[in-house]
Amino acid sequence: MLRSQTVILFKALFVALALMLVSFIATPADAQVTAFKQAVAEAAAKDKDIAAFYQANKYKSIWTGRGNKDRQRRDALLNAVTNAADHGLPVSRYNPEQLKAVLKQARSPRDRGAVEVEMSRIFLQYARDLQTGVLTPSKIDSEIVRQVPLRDRVSYLTNFSKSSPKRFLQALAPTAPEYARLMKAKLLMERQLAKGGWGQKVPAKSLKPGQSGNAVVIMRNRLQTMGYLQRSSAQTYDGAMQSAVQQFQMSRGLNPDGVAGSGTMTEINRPIEAHLQAVMVAMERERWMNRPRGKRHIWVNLTDFSAVIMDNDKETFRTRSVIGKNQSDRRSPEFSDVMEFMVINPSWYVPRSITTKEYLPLMQKNRNAVSHLQVIDSKGRSVSRSSVNFASYSAKTFPFSLKQPPSRGNALGLVKFMFPNRHNIYLHDTPAKNLFSREVRAYSHGCIRLHQPFDFAYALLAKQTNDPEGFFQAKLKTGAEARVNLNEPVPVHIVYRTAYVTAKGNVNFRRDIYGRDAKIFSALVKAGVQLRAVGG
């Protein structure tokens, strides 16, 4: 890197020297042009991408010239960075007021050259922030392993200089409909925050239908302000309020029983600022995924405990899911991959970490423990337990693996859905059906368990067979392990959204079960992002 910077600096100095030689024989007008280009070359030398652009551009202005095109670019950028907070971006990074002042004060060609490069620097920072995010996901949390689609910085400047400035800047934001919906929700919440938020917190740990009193009135008012209850003067927890509580509970992923128990009351009293933070984090997460998701794709929202099949931005199948337990070695990671096949009647090859941490200690105490698992040697052969002295091995030296053959009691159930990845994460069936009735479903070792795996399989197979259920069941009844390739592999996106907006405009919130959003918002604040209340 040092060598490349030295080369860039040398080139810039060479250009500067050449421009100085020309200035001795130039006319006054030419001398000004030469001084401007020299200033651009010197200022651009600190950034290899900006230097490369201006070198290819022959050090001409794209911002500070007196022509109409330069003025349009200038105005478009200043307007964009001034309103960057609409997108939840750190306005202080671009400092539009100072930029405006520097532009006004620039008199000499050298001043204009310095400002020219500074505007390009700010433009590149804004473009990257808006298009692919303010933060680097993996630096915030190692379990967010999303590959951000960063764009080439030189191409930003090159394409912008040849495009309609306003349209180019507008097109940087994520094109997924969810981003626009989140932005609208953010602006509405900022206006509500300026009015005082959602009002007084309900002074009760819980309330139930039939009750009356001051706390019920305050909850009524708060639900009205949130938009779940129409205006009324009712002072009793009546049917209308029960229905409103149910709507609220569904929007928070809670059991919709219409009773404001302790969990529901905690969510009702959660301040608007916390919800606004969740929306802003969701917008940043959208920027990290600013690329096509696939006409058909699978969307697994960890915080919602759901797995959805999307076709042309419309939900065509949904099922509940169980995700990784909230422990350091079990949390489900966030990433995208491509589902290539499913396995019907799968065997379970026990992950090494589970084998050595959980099962080896049990077998050391009793060699017949976890007897449903086969002991497999390095050549893939089943080994008799009586021939193994489990006590003589440690977690590092244990030379065997464990396998569970296909069965209804198999840990993976009767089908698994594979998108091979280095995290060893996949979607699968499970014999533990009771967990799907729970409100919070974080119990697995990291993989995603599906409540309706057969129906999920039918939906996937419907694209390649006229009788997906018959095809699947025929394979299932054999009891033999069978791999079924998907004719059209399907992108899988494992995401973590504590705030999302439905196509109908309903804003939903979920709990930050792994604490990842709190980390992200803290990092956004350090980068200069601020909560704001917007009047008017």
Coordinates of C-alpha atoms in Angstrom, one line a residue:
M1 CA 0.0 0.0 0.0
L2 CA 2.9 2.4 0.9
R3 CA 4.5 1.7 -2.5
S4 CA 1.3 2.5 -4.4
Q5 CA 0.8 5.7 -2.5
T6 CA 4.3 6.7 -3.3
V7 CA 3.8 6.1 -7.0
I8 CA 0.6 8.1 -6.9
L9 CA 2.3 11.0 -5.1
F10 CA 5.2 10.9 -7.6
K11 CA 2.7 11.0 -10.6
A12 CA 0.9 13.9 -9.0
L13 CA 4.2 15.8 -8.5
F14 CA 5.2 15.1 -12.0
V15 CA 1.9 16.5 -13.3
A16 CA 2.3 19.5 -11.0
L17 CA 5.8 20.2 -12.3
A18 CA 4.6 19.9 -15.9
L19 CA 1.8 22.3 -15.2
M20 CA 4.2 24.7 -13.6
L21 CA 6.4 24.7 -16.7
V22 CA 3.4 25.4 -18.9
S23 CA 2.4 28.3 -16.7
F24 CA 5.6 30.2 -17.6
I25 CA 4.5 30.6 -21.2
A26 CA 0.7 30.6 -20.7
T27 CA -1.7 33.6 -21.0
P28 CA -3.3 34.9 -17.8
A29 CA -6.4 32.8 -18.5
D30 CA -4.3 29.7 -19.2
A31 CA -2.3 30.4 -16.1
Q32 CA -5.4 30.2 -14.0
V33 CA -6.4 26.9 -15.6
T34 CA -3.0 25.6 -14.9
A35 CA -3.0 26.7 -11.3
F36 CA -6.4 25.0 -10.8
K37 CA -5.2 21.8 -12.3
Q38 CA -2.0 21.9 -10.2
A39 CA -4.1 22.4 -7.1
V40 CA -6.3 19.5 -8.0
A41 CA -3.3 17.2 -8.7
E42 CA -1.8 18.0 -5.3
A43 CA -5.0 17.6 -3.3
A44 CA -6.0 14.4 -5.1
A45 CA -2.6 12.8 -4.5
K46 CA -3.8 11.8 -1.0
D47 CA -6.5 9.5 -2.4
K48 CA -5.5 7.1 -5.1
D49 CA -9.1 6.7 -6.5
I50 CA -9.7 10.4 -6.7
A51 CA -6.2 10.9 -8.2
A52 CA -6.9 8.2 -10.8
F53 CA -10.2 9.9 -11.8
Y54 CA -8.8 13.3 -12.2
Q55 CA -5.8 12.0 -14.1
A56 CA -8.1 10.3 -16.6
N57 CA -10.3 13.5 -16.6
K58 CA -7.2 15.7 -17.4
Y59 CA -7.8 17.5 -14.2
K60 CA -11.0 19.3 -15.3
S61 CA -13.6 20.4 -12.8
I62 CA -16.8 18.6 -12.3
W63 CA -18.0 20.7 -9.3
T64 CA -16.4 24.1 -9.2
G65 CA -16.6 25.3 -12.8
R66 CA -18.9 28.2 -13.9
G67 CA -20.8 26.1 -16.4
N68 CA -24.4 24.8 -15.9
K69 CA -23.4 21.2 -15.5
D70 CA -21.0 21.9 -12.7
R71 CA -23.6 24.0 -11.0
Q72 CA -26.2 21.2 -11.3
R73 CA -23.7 18.7 -9.8
R74 CA -22.8 21.1 -7.0
D75 CA -26.5 21.8 -6.1
A76 CA -27.4 18.2 -6.3
L77 CA -24.7 17.1 -3.9
L78 CA -25.2 19.9 -1.4
N79 CA -29.0 19.2 -1.4
A80 CA -28.3 15.4 -0.9
V81 CA -25.9 15.8 2.0
T82 CA -28.0 18.5 3.7
N83 CA -30.9 16.0 3.7
A84 CA -28.8 12.9 4.5
A85 CA -30.5 12.5 7.9
D86 CA -33.7 11.5 6.1
H87 CA -31.8 8.3 5.3
G88 CA -30.4 8.0 8.8
L89 CA -26.9 8.9 7.6
P90 CA -24.3 10.9 9.6
V91 CA -24.6 14.4 8.3
S92 CA -21.5 15.5 10.3
R93 CA -19.4 13.3 7.9
Y94 CA -20.3 15.6 5.0
N95 CA -20.6 18.9 6.9
P96 CA -22.7 20.6 4.3
E97 CA -22.7 24.0 6.0
Q98 CA -18.9 24.2 6.1
L99 CA -18.7 23.0 2.5
K100 CA -21.1 25.8 1.5
A101 CA -18.9 28.3 3.3
V102 CA -15.7 27.1 1.7
L103 CA -17.3 27.2 -1.7
K104 CA -18.3 30.9 -1.1
Q105 CA -14.8 31.8 0.1
A106 CA -13.0 30.1 -2.8
R107 CA -11.5 32.9 -4.9
S108 CA -8.2 31.8 -6.4
P109 CA -7.7 28.9 -8.8
R110 CA -5.8 27.1 -6.0
D111 CA -8.7 27.5 -3.6
R112 CA -11.1 26.1 -6.2
G113 CA -8.8 23.2 -6.9
A114 CA -8.8 22.2 -3.2
V115 CA -12.6 22.6 -2.9
E116 CA -13.0 20.5 -6.1
V117 CA -11.2 17.6 -4.6
E118 CA -13.0 18.0 -1.2
M119 CA -16.3 17.8 -3.0
S120 CA -15.3 14.6 -4.7
R121 CA -14.2 13.2 -1.4
I122 CA -17.5 14.0 0.2
F123 CA -19.4 12.7 -2.8
L124 CA -17.6 9.4 -2.5
Q125 CA -18.3 9.1 1.2
Y126 CA -22.0 9.9 0.8
A127 CA -22.4 7.6 -2.2
R128 CA -20.9 4.6 -0.3
D129 CA -22.8 5.4 2.9
L130 CA -26.1 5.5 1.1
Q131 CA -25.6 2.7 -1.3
T132 CA -23.8 0.1 0.8
G133 CA -24.0 1.3 4.4
V134 CA -22.2 3.4 6.9
L135 CA -20.7 0.5 8.8
T136 CA -18.8 -2.7 8.1
P137 CA -21.0 -5.5 9.5
S138 CA -18.3 -8.0 10.6
K139 CA -16.6 -5.2 12.6
I140 CA -19.7 -4.8 14.6
D141 CA -20.5 -8.4 15.3
S142 CA -18.5 -11.5 14.0
E143 CA -21.8 -13.4 13.6
I144 CA -22.9 -10.8 10.9
V145 CA -21.0 -12.4 8.0
R146 CA -22.8 -10.5 5.3
Q147 CA -20.8 -9.6 2.2
V148 CA -21.5 -6.0 1.5
P149 CA -21.6 -5.2 -2.3
L150 CA -19.1 -2.4 -2.3
R151 CA -18.8 -0.5 -5.6
D152 CA -15.7 0.8 -7.3
R153 CA -15.0 4.4 -6.2
V154 CA -13.5 5.6 -9.5
S155 CA -16.6 4.3 -11.3
Y156 CA -18.8 6.4 -8.9
L157 CA -17.1 9.6 -10.1
T158 CA -16.9 8.6 -13.7
N159 CA -20.5 7.6 -14.0
F160 CA -21.7 10.6 -12.0
S161 CA -19.8 13.0 -14.2
K162 CA -21.7 11.6 -17.2
S163 CA -25.2 11.3 -15.6
S164 CA -28.0 13.5 -14.5
P165 CA -26.7 14.5 -11.0
K166 CA -30.0 14.5 -9.2
R167 CA -31.1 11.1 -10.6
F168 CA -27.7 9.5 -10.0
L169 CA -27.8 10.5 -6.3
Q170 CA -31.4 9.3 -5.9
A171 CA -30.6 6.0 -7.5
L172 CA -27.9 5.2 -4.9
A173 CA -30.4 4.2 -2.2
P174 CA -31.5 0.6 -2.0
T175 CA -34.2 -0.3 -4.6
A176 CA -35.9 -2.9 -2.5
P177 CA -39.4 -1.8 -1.6
E178 CA -38.7 -2.4 2.1
Y179 CA -36.2 0.5 2.2
A180 CA -38.7 3.1 1.0
R181 CA -41.3 1.7 3.5
L182 CA -38.8 1.9 6.3
M183 CA -37.8 5.5 5.4
K184 CA -41.5 6.5 5.3
A185 CA -42.0 5.0 8.8
K186 CA -38.9 6.8 10.1
L187 CA -40.1 10.2 8.9
L188 CA -43.6 9.6 10.4
M189 CA -42.0 8.5 13.8
E190 CA -39.8 11.6 13.8
R191 CA -42.8 13.8 13.4
Q192 CA -44.5 12.0 16.2
L193 CA -41.4 12.3 18.4
A194 CA -41.6 16.1 17.9
K195 CA -45.1 16.0 19.3
G196 CA -44.0 14.2 22.4
G197 CA -43.9 10.6 21.3
W198 CA -46.7 8.2 22.2
G199 CA -47.6 9.9 25.5
Q200 CA -47.4 8.9 29.1
K201 CA -46.3 5.3 29.9
V202 CA -49.0 3.0 31.3
P203 CA -48.5 2.9 35.2
A204 CA -49.4 -0.8 35.5
K205 CA -47.5 -4.1 35.3
S206 CA -50.5 -5.7 33.5
L207 CA -54.1 -5.0 32.6
K208 CA -56.9 -7.3 31.4
P209 CA -60.4 -6.9 29.8
G210 CA -63.1 -5.6 32.1
Q211 CA -60.7 -3.4 34.2
S212 CA -61.1 0.3 34.4
G213 CA -59.3 3.2 36.0
N214 CA -56.5 5.7 35.3
A215 CA -54.1 3.1 33.9
V216 CA -56.7 1.8 31.4
V217 CA -57.3 5.4 30.2
I218 CA -53.6 6.0 29.8
M219 CA -53.2 2.7 27.8
R220 CA -56.2 3.7 25.7
N221 CA -54.6 7.1 24.9
R222 CA -51.3 5.4 24.1
L223 CA -52.8 2.9 21.8
Q224 CA -54.7 5.7 20.0
T225 CA -51.5 7.7 19.5
M226 CA -49.8 4.6 18.1
G227 CA -52.6 4.1 15.7
Y228 CA -54.1 0.8 17.0
L229 CA -57.3 2.3 18.4
Q230 CA -59.8 4.8 17.1
R231 CA -60.5 7.9 19.2
S232 CA -63.0 7.2 22.0
S233 CA -63.8 8.3 25.6
A234 CA -64.1 4.7 26.9
Q235 CA -62.7 4.3 30.4
T236 CA -63.0 0.5 30.5
Y237 CA -60.9 -2.2 28.9
D238 CA -63.7 -3.1 26.5
G239 CA -63.9 -5.2 23.3
A240 CA -62.5 -2.4 21.2
M241 CA -59.5 -2.0 23.4
Q242 CA -59.0 -5.8 23.5
S243 CA -59.0 -5.9 19.7
A244 CA -56.5 -3.0 19.7
V245 CA -54.2 -4.9 22.1
Q246 CA -54.4 -8.0 19.8
Q247 CA -53.4 -5.9 16.8
F248 CA -50.5 -4.4 18.8
Q249 CA -49.4 -7.9 20.0
M250 CA -49.4 -9.2 16.4
S251 CA -47.2 -6.3 15.3
R252 CA -44.7 -7.2 18.0
G253 CA -44.7 -11.0 17.5
L254 CA -46.5 -11.6 20.8
N255 CA -49.2 -14.1 21.6
P256 CA -52.4 -12.2 20.4
D257 CA -54.6 -13.0 23.4
G258 CA -55.8 -9.4 23.9
V259 CA -54.6 -9.4 27.4
A260 CA -51.9 -6.8 28.4
G261 CA -49.7 -9.1 30.4
S262 CA -46.3 -8.1 31.7
G263 CA -44.6 -8.9 28.3
T264 CA -47.2 -6.9 26.3
M265 CA -47.0 -4.0 28.8
T266 CA -43.3 -3.8 28.5
E267 CA -43.6 -3.5 24.7
I268 CA -46.5 -1.0 24.9
N269 CA -44.3 1.2 27.2
R270 CA -41.2 0.9 25.1
P271 CA -40.4 4.5 24.1
I272 CA -40.7 5.8 20.5
E273 CA -37.0 6.5 20.5
A274 CA -36.2 2.8 20.8
H275 CA -38.5 2.0 17.9
L276 CA -37.0 4.7 15.8
Q277 CA -33.6 3.3 16.5
A278 CA -34.8 -0.1 15.3
V279 CA -36.0 1.4 12.0
M280 CA -32.8 3.2 11.4
V281 CA -30.8 0.0 12.0
A282 CA -33.1 -1.8 9.6
M283 CA -32.3 0.8 7.0
E284 CA -28.6 0.3 7.5
R285 CA -29.1 -3.4 7.2
E286 CA -31.0 -2.8 3.9
R287 CA -28.0 -0.9 2.6
W288 CA -25.8 -3.9 3.4
M289 CA -28.0 -6.0 1.1
N290 CA -28.3 -3.5 -1.8
R291 CA -28.3 -6.1 -4.6
P292 CA -30.9 -8.3 -6.3
R293 CA -32.3 -10.9 -3.9
G294 CA -33.7 -13.2 -6.6
K295 CA -37.1 -13.3 -8.2
R296 CA -37.7 -16.3 -6.0
H297 CA -35.8 -16.3 -2.7
I298 CA -36.1 -17.6 0.9
W299 CA -36.2 -15.0 3.6
V300 CA -35.4 -16.2 7.2
N301 CA -35.9 -13.4 9.7
L302 CA -34.3 -14.6 12.9
T303 CA -36.0 -12.1 15.2
D304 CA -39.4 -13.1 13.8
F305 CA -38.8 -16.8 14.0
S306 CA -40.1 -17.3 10.5
A307 CA -39.0 -18.6 7.1
V308 CA -40.7 -17.2 4.0
I309 CA -40.7 -18.0 0.3
M310 CA -40.9 -14.8 -1.8
D311 CA -41.8 -14.8 -5.5
N312 CA -41.5 -11.5 -7.3
D313 CA -41.6 -9.5 -4.0
K314 CA -44.8 -11.4 -2.9
E315 CA -45.0 -13.8 0.0
T316 CA -46.1 -17.2 -1.3
F317 CA -45.3 -19.4 1.7
R318 CA -44.6 -18.8 5.4
T319 CA -43.8 -21.1 8.3
R320 CA -42.6 -20.7 11.9
S321 CA -39.0 -21.5 12.7
V322 CA -36.7 -22.3 15.7
I323 CA -33.3 -20.5 15.6
G324 CA -30.0 -20.8 17.5
K325 CA -30.0 -20.4 21.2
N326 CA -28.7 -17.1 22.6
Q327 CA -25.3 -18.5 23.5
S328 CA -21.9 -17.6 22.1
D329 CA -21.5 -20.8 20.2
R330 CA -25.1 -21.3 19.1
R331 CA -26.5 -18.1 17.7
S332 CA -27.6 -18.3 14.1
P333 CA -25.3 -16.2 11.9
E334 CA -26.5 -13.7 9.2
F335 CA -25.5 -14.4 5.7
S336 CA -26.8 -15.1 2.2
D337 CA -26.2 -18.2 0.1
V338 CA -28.0 -20.4 -2.5
M339 CA -30.1 -23.5 -1.8
E340 CA -29.1 -26.2 -4.2
F341 CA -30.9 -29.4 -2.9
M342 CA -32.9 -31.1 -0.2
V343 CA -32.3 -34.4 1.4
I344 CA -35.3 -36.6 2.3
N345 CA -34.7 -39.1 5.1
P346 CA -31.4 -37.5 6.1
S347 CA -28.7 -38.9 8.3
W348 CA -27.5 -36.5 11.0
Y349 CA -23.7 -36.2 11.1
V350 CA -23.2 -34.7 14.5
P351 CA -21.0 -31.5 14.4
R352 CA -17.6 -31.9 15.9
S353 CA -18.3 -29.3 18.6
I354 CA -21.4 -31.1 19.8
T355 CA -19.6 -34.5 19.6
T356 CA -16.7 -33.4 21.8
K357 CA -18.4 -30.9 24.1
E358 CA -21.7 -32.7 24.8
Y359 CA -21.6 -36.4 23.8
L360 CA -18.1 -37.5 24.5
P361 CA -18.3 -36.7 28.3
L362 CA -21.5 -38.8 28.4
M363 CA -19.9 -41.7 26.7
Q364 CA -16.9 -41.5 29.0
K365 CA -19.2 -42.1 31.9
N366 CA -21.4 -44.7 30.1
R367 CA -20.3 -46.1 26.7
N368 CA -23.9 -46.8 25.9
A369 CA -25.0 -43.3 26.4
V370 CA -26.8 -41.6 23.4
S371 CA -27.2 -45.1 21.9
H372 CA -29.2 -43.8 19.0
L373 CA -25.9 -42.5 17.5
Q374 CA -23.4 -44.6 15.6
V375 CA -19.7 -44.3 16.2
I376 CA -17.9 -43.8 12.9
D377 CA -14.2 -44.1 12.2
S378 CA -12.1 -42.1 9.8
K379 CA -13.0 -44.4 6.9
G380 CA -16.7 -44.0 7.4
R381 CA -17.2 -47.4 9.0
S382 CA -19.5 -48.0 12.0
V383 CA -17.5 -49.1 15.0
S384 CA -18.7 -51.2 18.0
R385 CA -18.7 -49.1 21.2
S386 CA -17.3 -52.1 23.1
S387 CA -14.1 -51.7 21.1
V388 CA -13.6 -48.0 22.1
N389 CA -12.1 -46.8 25.3
F390 CA -13.8 -43.4 25.4
A391 CA -12.0 -42.4 28.6
S392 CA -8.6 -42.5 26.9
Y393 CA -9.5 -39.6 24.6
S394 CA -9.8 -35.8 25.0
A395 CA -11.9 -33.4 22.9
K396 CA -8.8 -32.8 20.7
T397 CA -7.8 -36.4 20.3
F398 CA -11.1 -38.2 19.8
P399 CA -10.7 -39.8 16.4
F400 CA -14.3 -40.8 15.8
S401 CA -17.4 -39.0 14.5
L402 CA -21.1 -39.6 15.4
K403 CA -24.0 -40.3 13.0
Q404 CA -27.7 -40.8 13.5
P405 CA -29.3 -42.9 10.6
P406 CA -32.6 -41.8 9.0
S407 CA -35.6 -42.2 11.2
R408 CA -38.6 -40.2 12.5
G409 CA -36.6 -39.5 15.6
N410 CA -33.7 -38.1 13.7
A411 CA -32.5 -34.7 15.0
L412 CA -33.0 -33.4 11.5
G413 CA -36.5 -34.9 11.2
L414 CA -37.4 -36.3 7.8
V415 CA -36.0 -33.6 5.4
K416 CA -33.2 -31.0 5.3
F417 CA -32.7 -28.1 2.9
M418 CA -29.1 -27.5 1.9
F419 CA -27.2 -24.4 0.8
P420 CA -23.6 -25.5 1.5
N421 CA -21.7 -22.9 3.5
R422 CA -18.8 -22.6 5.8
H423 CA -21.0 -22.0 8.8
N424 CA -22.6 -25.5 8.5
I425 CA -26.1 -23.9 8.7
Y426 CA -29.2 -25.3 6.9
L427 CA -32.9 -25.5 7.2
H428 CA -34.5 -28.8 8.5
D429 CA -37.4 -30.7 10.0
T430 CA -37.3 -31.6 13.7
P431 CA -39.1 -34.2 16.0
A432 CA -39.3 -31.5 18.7
K433 CA -42.6 -30.0 17.4
N434 CA -43.6 -28.6 20.8
L435 CA -41.2 -25.7 20.5
F436 CA -43.1 -24.1 17.7
S437 CA -45.9 -23.1 20.0
R438 CA -43.7 -20.9 22.1
E439 CA -43.4 -17.2 21.6
V440 CA -39.6 -17.0 21.7
R441 CA -38.1 -19.9 19.7
A442 CA -34.3 -19.8 20.2
Y443 CA -33.3 -23.3 21.1
S444 CA -31.2 -24.9 18.3
H445 CA -27.4 -25.2 17.9
G446 CA -27.6 -22.6 15.1
C447 CA -29.5 -24.3 12.3
I448 CA -33.0 -23.2 11.4
R449 CA -35.8 -25.7 12.2
L450 CA -39.1 -25.5 10.3
H451 CA -42.6 -26.0 11.6
Q452 CA -44.0 -27.1 8.2
P453 CA -41.0 -28.6 6.4
F454 CA -43.1 -30.9 4.1
D455 CA -45.2 -28.0 2.8
F456 CA -42.0 -26.0 2.4
A457 CA -40.6 -28.8 0.3
Y458 CA -43.8 -29.0 -1.8
A459 CA -43.6 -25.2 -2.5
L460 CA -40.0 -25.6 -3.7
L461 CA -40.7 -28.7 -5.8
A462 CA -43.8 -27.1 -7.4
K463 CA -41.4 -25.4 -9.8
Q464 CA -40.1 -28.7 -11.2
T465 CA -42.9 -31.3 -10.9
N466 CA -46.7 -31.3 -11.4
D467 CA -47.2 -33.4 -8.3
P468 CA -44.7 -32.1 -5.7
E469 CA -46.5 -33.8 -2.8
G470 CA -46.7 -37.2 -4.5
F471 CA -43.0 -37.0 -5.6
F472 CA -41.9 -36.1 -2.1
Q473 CA -44.0 -38.7 -0.3
A474 CA -42.8 -41.4 -2.7
K475 CA -39.2 -40.7 -1.7
L476 CA -40.1 -40.4 2.0
K477 CA -41.9 -43.8 2.1
T478 CA -38.8 -45.7 1.0
G479 CA -37.0 -44.7 4.3
A480 CA -33.8 -44.4 2.3
E481 CA -31.7 -41.3 2.2
A482 CA -32.4 -39.4 -1.0
R483 CA -30.9 -36.2 -2.4
V484 CA -33.2 -34.1 -4.6
N485 CA -31.6 -31.3 -6.6
L486 CA -33.5 -28.1 -7.2
N487 CA -33.6 -27.4 -11.0
E488 CA -33.4 -23.7 -10.2
P489 CA -31.3 -23.0 -7.1
V490 CA -33.0 -20.6 -4.7
P491 CA -31.1 -17.7 -2.9
V492 CA -31.4 -17.9 0.9
H493 CA -31.1 -14.8 3.0
I494 CA -30.8 -15.3 6.8
V495 CA -31.5 -11.8 8.2
Y496 CA -32.1 -10.1 11.5
R497 CA -34.7 -7.4 11.4
T498 CA -36.2 -6.0 14.6
A499 CA -38.2 -3.6 12.5
Y500 CA -39.9 -4.2 9.1
V501 CA -42.9 -2.9 7.2
T502 CA -45.4 -5.0 5.4
A503 CA -46.5 -4.3 1.9
K504 CA -49.7 -2.7 3.4
G505 CA -47.6 -0.3 5.4
N506 CA -48.0 -1.9 8.8
V507 CA -44.8 -1.4 10.9
N508 CA -43.7 -4.4 12.9
F509 CA -41.1 -4.7 15.6
R510 CA -39.4 -7.6 17.2
R511 CA -37.1 -8.0 20.2
D512 CA -33.4 -7.7 19.8
I513 CA -32.8 -11.3 21.1
Y514 CA -29.1 -11.5 20.3
G515 CA -28.4 -7.8 21.1
R516 CA -27.0 -7.2 17.6
D517 CA -29.1 -4.1 16.8
A518 CA -28.0 -2.4 20.0
K519 CA -24.4 -2.8 18.9
I520 CA -25.2 -1.5 15.4
F521 CA -27.0 1.6 16.7
S522 CA -24.2 2.3 19.1
A523 CA -21.7 2.2 16.2
L524 CA -24.0 4.4 14.0
V525 CA -24.0 7.0 16.8
K526 CA -20.2 6.9 17.0
A527 CA -20.2 7.5 13.2
G528 CA -22.3 10.6 13.7
V529 CA -25.9 9.3 13.2
Q530 CA -28.4 11.1 15.4
L531 CA -32.0 10.6 16.4
R532 CA -34.1 13.7 15.5
A533 CA -37.5 15.1 16.0
V534 CA -39.0 16.7 12.9
G535 CA -41.6 19.4 13.4
G536 CA -44.3 20.4 10.9

